[in-house]
């Protein structure tokens, strides 16, 4: 199975990548901002069109999105945790690859919070 892992160099992405690489049935392509990624791409600033062309070339069956940010102000968190996901969704909608999306997120999607505080799932961002 062809899997595209977005955010493979991040905290969660590294664990997901290790697990996927251990499966001989998985053909993994890593996309991310770091030099270790197979393909460098920043979801927060990249266009859905560029990502669509990449999806059509790689043709994954599954896209796992681990990209995101846990630190920063409201604008940065929105860009990295909301706009980036919208970019992935729009690229998948435009693409002919038909891949399923596995979206992994965290409470930072709701904006900044105080250390040690919790965020309810029904909280308004």
PDB file of C-alpha atoms in Angstrom:
ATOM      1  CA  UNK A   1       0.000   0.000   0.000  1.00  0.00           C
ATOM      2  CA  UNK A   2       1.306   3.461  -0.897  1.00  0.00           C
ATOM      3  CA  UNK A   3       1.202   5.879   2.035  1.00  0.00           C
ATOM      4  CA  UNK A   4       2.009   9.575   1.998  1.00  0.00           C
ATOM      5  CA  UNK A   5       3.037  10.764   5.456  1.00  0.00           C
ATOM      6  CA  UNK A   6       2.878  14.520   5.962  1.00  0.00           C
ATOM      7  CA  UNK A   7       4.814  15.864   8.937  1.00  0.00           C
ATOM      8  CA  UNK A   8       7.083  12.834   9.189  1.00  0.00           C
ATOM      9  CA  UNK A   9       9.818  14.813  10.965  1.00  0.00           C
ATOM     10  CA  UNK A  10       7.581  16.112  13.755  1.00  0.00           C
ATOM     11  CA  UNK A  11       7.055  14.611  17.182  1.00  0.00           C
ATOM     12  CA  UNK A  12       4.082  12.394  16.251  1.00  0.00           C
ATOM     13  CA  UNK A  13       5.164  11.903  12.655  1.00  0.00           C
ATOM     14  CA  UNK A  14       8.427  10.224  13.667  1.00  0.00           C
ATOM     15  CA  UNK A  15       6.543   7.540  15.599  1.00  0.00           C
ATOM     16  CA  UNK A  16       4.061   7.022  12.762  1.00  0.00           C
ATOM     17  CA  UNK A  17       6.928   6.828  10.243  1.00  0.00           C
ATOM     18  CA  UNK A  18       8.766   4.212  12.319  1.00  0.00           C
ATOM     19  CA  UNK A  19       5.631   2.077  12.529  1.00  0.00           C
ATOM     20  CA  UNK A  20       4.902   2.376   8.800  1.00  0.00           C
ATOM     21  CA  UNK A  21       8.511   1.637   7.828  1.00  0.00           C
ATOM     22  CA  UNK A  22       8.355  -1.576   9.871  1.00  0.00           C
ATOM     23  CA  UNK A  23       5.552  -2.878   7.645  1.00  0.00           C
ATOM     24  CA  UNK A  24       6.980  -4.447   4.457  1.00  0.00           C
ATOM     25  CA  UNK A  25       3.630  -3.980   2.705  1.00  0.00           C
ATOM     26  CA  UNK A  26       3.878  -0.177   3.032  1.00  0.00           C
ATOM     27  CA  UNK A  27       5.557   1.961   0.407  1.00  0.00           C
ATOM     28  CA  UNK A  28       6.150   5.205   2.337  1.00  0.00           C
ATOM     29  CA  UNK A  29       6.745   8.699   0.987  1.00  0.00           C
ATOM     30  CA  UNK A  30       7.481  11.395   3.571  1.00  0.00           C
ATOM     31  CA  UNK A  31       6.516  14.986   2.895  1.00  0.00           C
ATOM     32  CA  UNK A  32       7.534  17.757   5.272  1.00  0.00           C
ATOM     33  CA  UNK A  33       9.397  20.972   5.995  1.00  0.00           C
ATOM     34  CA  UNK A  34      12.633  19.309   7.132  1.00  0.00           C
ATOM     35  CA  UNK A  35      15.651  18.186   5.140  1.00  0.00           C
ATOM     36  CA  UNK A  36      14.972  14.546   6.069  1.00  0.00           C
ATOM     37  CA  UNK A  37      11.673  14.473   4.166  1.00  0.00           C
ATOM     38  CA  UNK A  38      11.554  12.716   0.798  1.00  0.00           C
ATOM     39  CA  UNK A  39       9.883  15.851  -0.540  1.00  0.00           C
ATOM     40  CA  UNK A  40      10.036  19.298   1.079  1.00  0.00           C
ATOM     41  CA  UNK A  41       6.686  21.075   1.261  1.00  0.00           C
ATOM     42  CA  UNK A  42       5.247  23.538   3.786  1.00  0.00           C
ATOM     43  CA  UNK A  43       1.490  23.070   4.112  1.00  0.00           C
ATOM     44  CA  UNK A  44       1.057  26.463   5.765  1.00  0.00           C
ATOM     45  CA  UNK A  45       2.407  28.320   2.735  1.00  0.00           C
ATOM     46  CA  UNK A  46       2.182  25.804  -0.127  1.00  0.00           C
ATOM     47  CA  UNK A  47      -0.628  25.839  -2.642  1.00  0.00           C
ATOM     48  CA  UNK A  48      -3.275  23.131  -2.958  1.00  0.00           C
ATOM     49  CA  UNK A  49      -2.436  22.994  -6.679  1.00  0.00           C
ATOM     50  CA  UNK A  50       1.182  22.030  -6.050  1.00  0.00           C
ATOM     51  CA  UNK A  51       0.123  19.377  -3.551  1.00  0.00           C
ATOM     52  CA  UNK A  52      -2.516  18.076  -5.990  1.00  0.00           C
ATOM     53  CA  UNK A  53       0.123  17.584  -8.688  1.00  0.00           C
ATOM     54  CA  UNK A  54       2.286  15.714  -6.188  1.00  0.00           C
ATOM     55  CA  UNK A  55      -0.638  13.487  -5.121  1.00  0.00           C
ATOM     56  CA  UNK A  56      -1.397  12.678  -8.752  1.00  0.00           C
ATOM     57  CA  UNK A  57       2.261  11.754  -9.349  1.00  0.00           C
ATOM     58  CA  UNK A  58       2.712   9.604  -6.220  1.00  0.00           C
ATOM     59  CA  UNK A  59      -0.856   8.235  -6.192  1.00  0.00           C
ATOM     60  CA  UNK A  60      -1.053   7.163  -2.527  1.00  0.00           C
ATOM     61  CA  UNK A  61      -3.902   5.035  -1.222  1.00  0.00           C
ATOM     62  CA  UNK A  62      -3.691   6.731   2.176  1.00  0.00           C
ATOM     63  CA  UNK A  63      -2.526  10.176   3.292  1.00  0.00           C
ATOM     64  CA  UNK A  64      -1.598  10.475   6.975  1.00  0.00           C
ATOM     65  CA  UNK A  65      -1.336  14.107   8.079  1.00  0.00           C
ATOM     66  CA  UNK A  66       0.720  14.553  11.253  1.00  0.00           C
ATOM     67  CA  UNK A  67       1.754  18.123  10.404  1.00  0.00           C
ATOM     68  CA  UNK A  68       0.923  20.910  12.799  1.00  0.00           C
ATOM     69  CA  UNK A  69       2.218  23.194  15.512  1.00  0.00           C
ATOM     70  CA  UNK A  70       1.761  23.292  19.267  1.00  0.00           C
ATOM     71  CA  UNK A  71       3.497  26.598  19.977  1.00  0.00           C
ATOM     72  CA  UNK A  72       2.869  30.108  18.775  1.00  0.00           C
ATOM     73  CA  UNK A  73       0.203  32.745  18.721  1.00  0.00           C
ATOM     74  CA  UNK A  74      -3.318  32.376  17.406  1.00  0.00           C
ATOM     75  CA  UNK A  75      -2.312  33.356  13.849  1.00  0.00           C
ATOM     76  CA  UNK A  76       0.541  30.839  13.683  1.00  0.00           C
ATOM     77  CA  UNK A  77      -1.528  28.042  15.199  1.00  0.00           C
ATOM     78  CA  UNK A  78      -4.377  28.735  12.781  1.00  0.00           C
ATOM     79  CA  UNK A  79      -1.999  28.708   9.819  1.00  0.00           C
ATOM     80  CA  UNK A  80      -0.276  25.456  10.822  1.00  0.00           C
ATOM     81  CA  UNK A  81      -3.267  23.550  12.227  1.00  0.00           C
ATOM     82  CA  UNK A  82      -6.266  24.781  10.241  1.00  0.00           C
ATOM     83  CA  UNK A  83      -5.118  26.325   6.952  1.00  0.00           C
ATOM     84  CA  UNK A  84      -2.696  23.441   6.449  1.00  0.00           C
ATOM     85  CA  UNK A  85      -5.466  20.848   6.878  1.00  0.00           C
ATOM     86  CA  UNK A  86      -7.654  22.796   4.449  1.00  0.00           C
ATOM     87  CA  UNK A  87      -4.782  22.670   1.941  1.00  0.00           C
ATOM     88  CA  UNK A  88      -4.574  18.877   2.272  1.00  0.00           C
ATOM     89  CA  UNK A  89      -8.354  18.465   1.941  1.00  0.00           C
ATOM     90  CA  UNK A  90      -8.540  20.728  -1.103  1.00  0.00           C
ATOM     91  CA  UNK A  91      -5.622  18.941  -2.770  1.00  0.00           C
ATOM     92  CA  UNK A  92      -7.260  15.559  -2.149  1.00  0.00           C
ATOM     93  CA  UNK A  93     -10.565  16.864  -3.516  1.00  0.00           C
ATOM     94  CA  UNK A  94      -8.843  18.040  -6.713  1.00  0.00           C
ATOM     95  CA  UNK A  95      -6.662  14.960  -7.096  1.00  0.00           C
ATOM     96  CA  UNK A  96      -7.627  11.839  -8.957  1.00  0.00           C
ATOM     97  CA  UNK A  97      -5.733   9.584  -6.535  1.00  0.00           C
ATOM     98  CA  UNK A  98      -8.780   8.736  -4.388  1.00  0.00           C
ATOM     99  CA  UNK A  99      -6.675   8.476  -1.220  1.00  0.00           C
ATOM    100  CA  UNK A 100      -8.230   8.285   2.220  1.00  0.00           C
ATOM    101  CA  UNK A 101      -7.142  10.896   4.754  1.00  0.00           C
ATOM    102  CA  UNK A 102      -6.077  10.093   8.303  1.00  0.00           C
ATOM    103  CA  UNK A 103      -5.913  13.428  10.144  1.00  0.00           C
ATOM    104  CA  UNK A 104      -3.966  13.552  13.406  1.00  0.00           C
ATOM    105  CA  UNK A 105      -4.322  16.695  15.482  1.00  0.00           C
ATOM    106  CA  UNK A 106      -3.995  18.139  18.946  1.00  0.00           C
ATOM    107  CA  UNK A 107      -5.598  20.731  21.203  1.00  0.00           C
ATOM    108  CA  UNK A 108      -3.480  23.477  19.585  1.00  0.00           C
ATOM    109  CA  UNK A 109      -6.057  23.439  16.764  1.00  0.00           C
ATOM    110  CA  UNK A 110      -8.250  25.427  19.161  1.00  0.00           C
ATOM    111  CA  UNK A 111      -5.613  28.149  19.615  1.00  0.00           C
ATOM    112  CA  UNK A 112      -3.177  29.021  22.403  1.00  0.00           C
ATOM    113  CA  UNK A 113      -3.789  27.645  25.879  1.00  0.00           C
ATOM    114  CA  UNK A 114      -2.130  27.935  29.256  1.00  0.00           C
ATOM    115  CA  UNK A 115       0.360  25.201  30.191  1.00  0.00           C
ATOM    116  CA  UNK A 116      -1.348  22.514  32.239  1.00  0.00           C
ATOM    117  CA  UNK A 117      -4.846  23.482  31.099  1.00  0.00           C
ATOM    118  CA  UNK A 118      -7.207  21.204  29.194  1.00  0.00           C
ATOM    119  CA  UNK A 119      -9.434  21.810  26.181  1.00  0.00           C
ATOM    120  CA  UNK A 120     -12.802  20.102  25.750  1.00  0.00           C
ATOM    121  CA  UNK A 121     -13.578  18.531  22.374  1.00  0.00           C
ATOM    122  CA  UNK A 122     -16.591  20.819  21.959  1.00  0.00           C
ATOM    123  CA  UNK A 123     -14.603  23.999  22.714  1.00  0.00           C
ATOM    124  CA  UNK A 124     -14.957  26.831  20.215  1.00  0.00           C
ATOM    125  CA  UNK A 125     -11.625  27.832  18.618  1.00  0.00           C
TER     126      UNK A 125
END
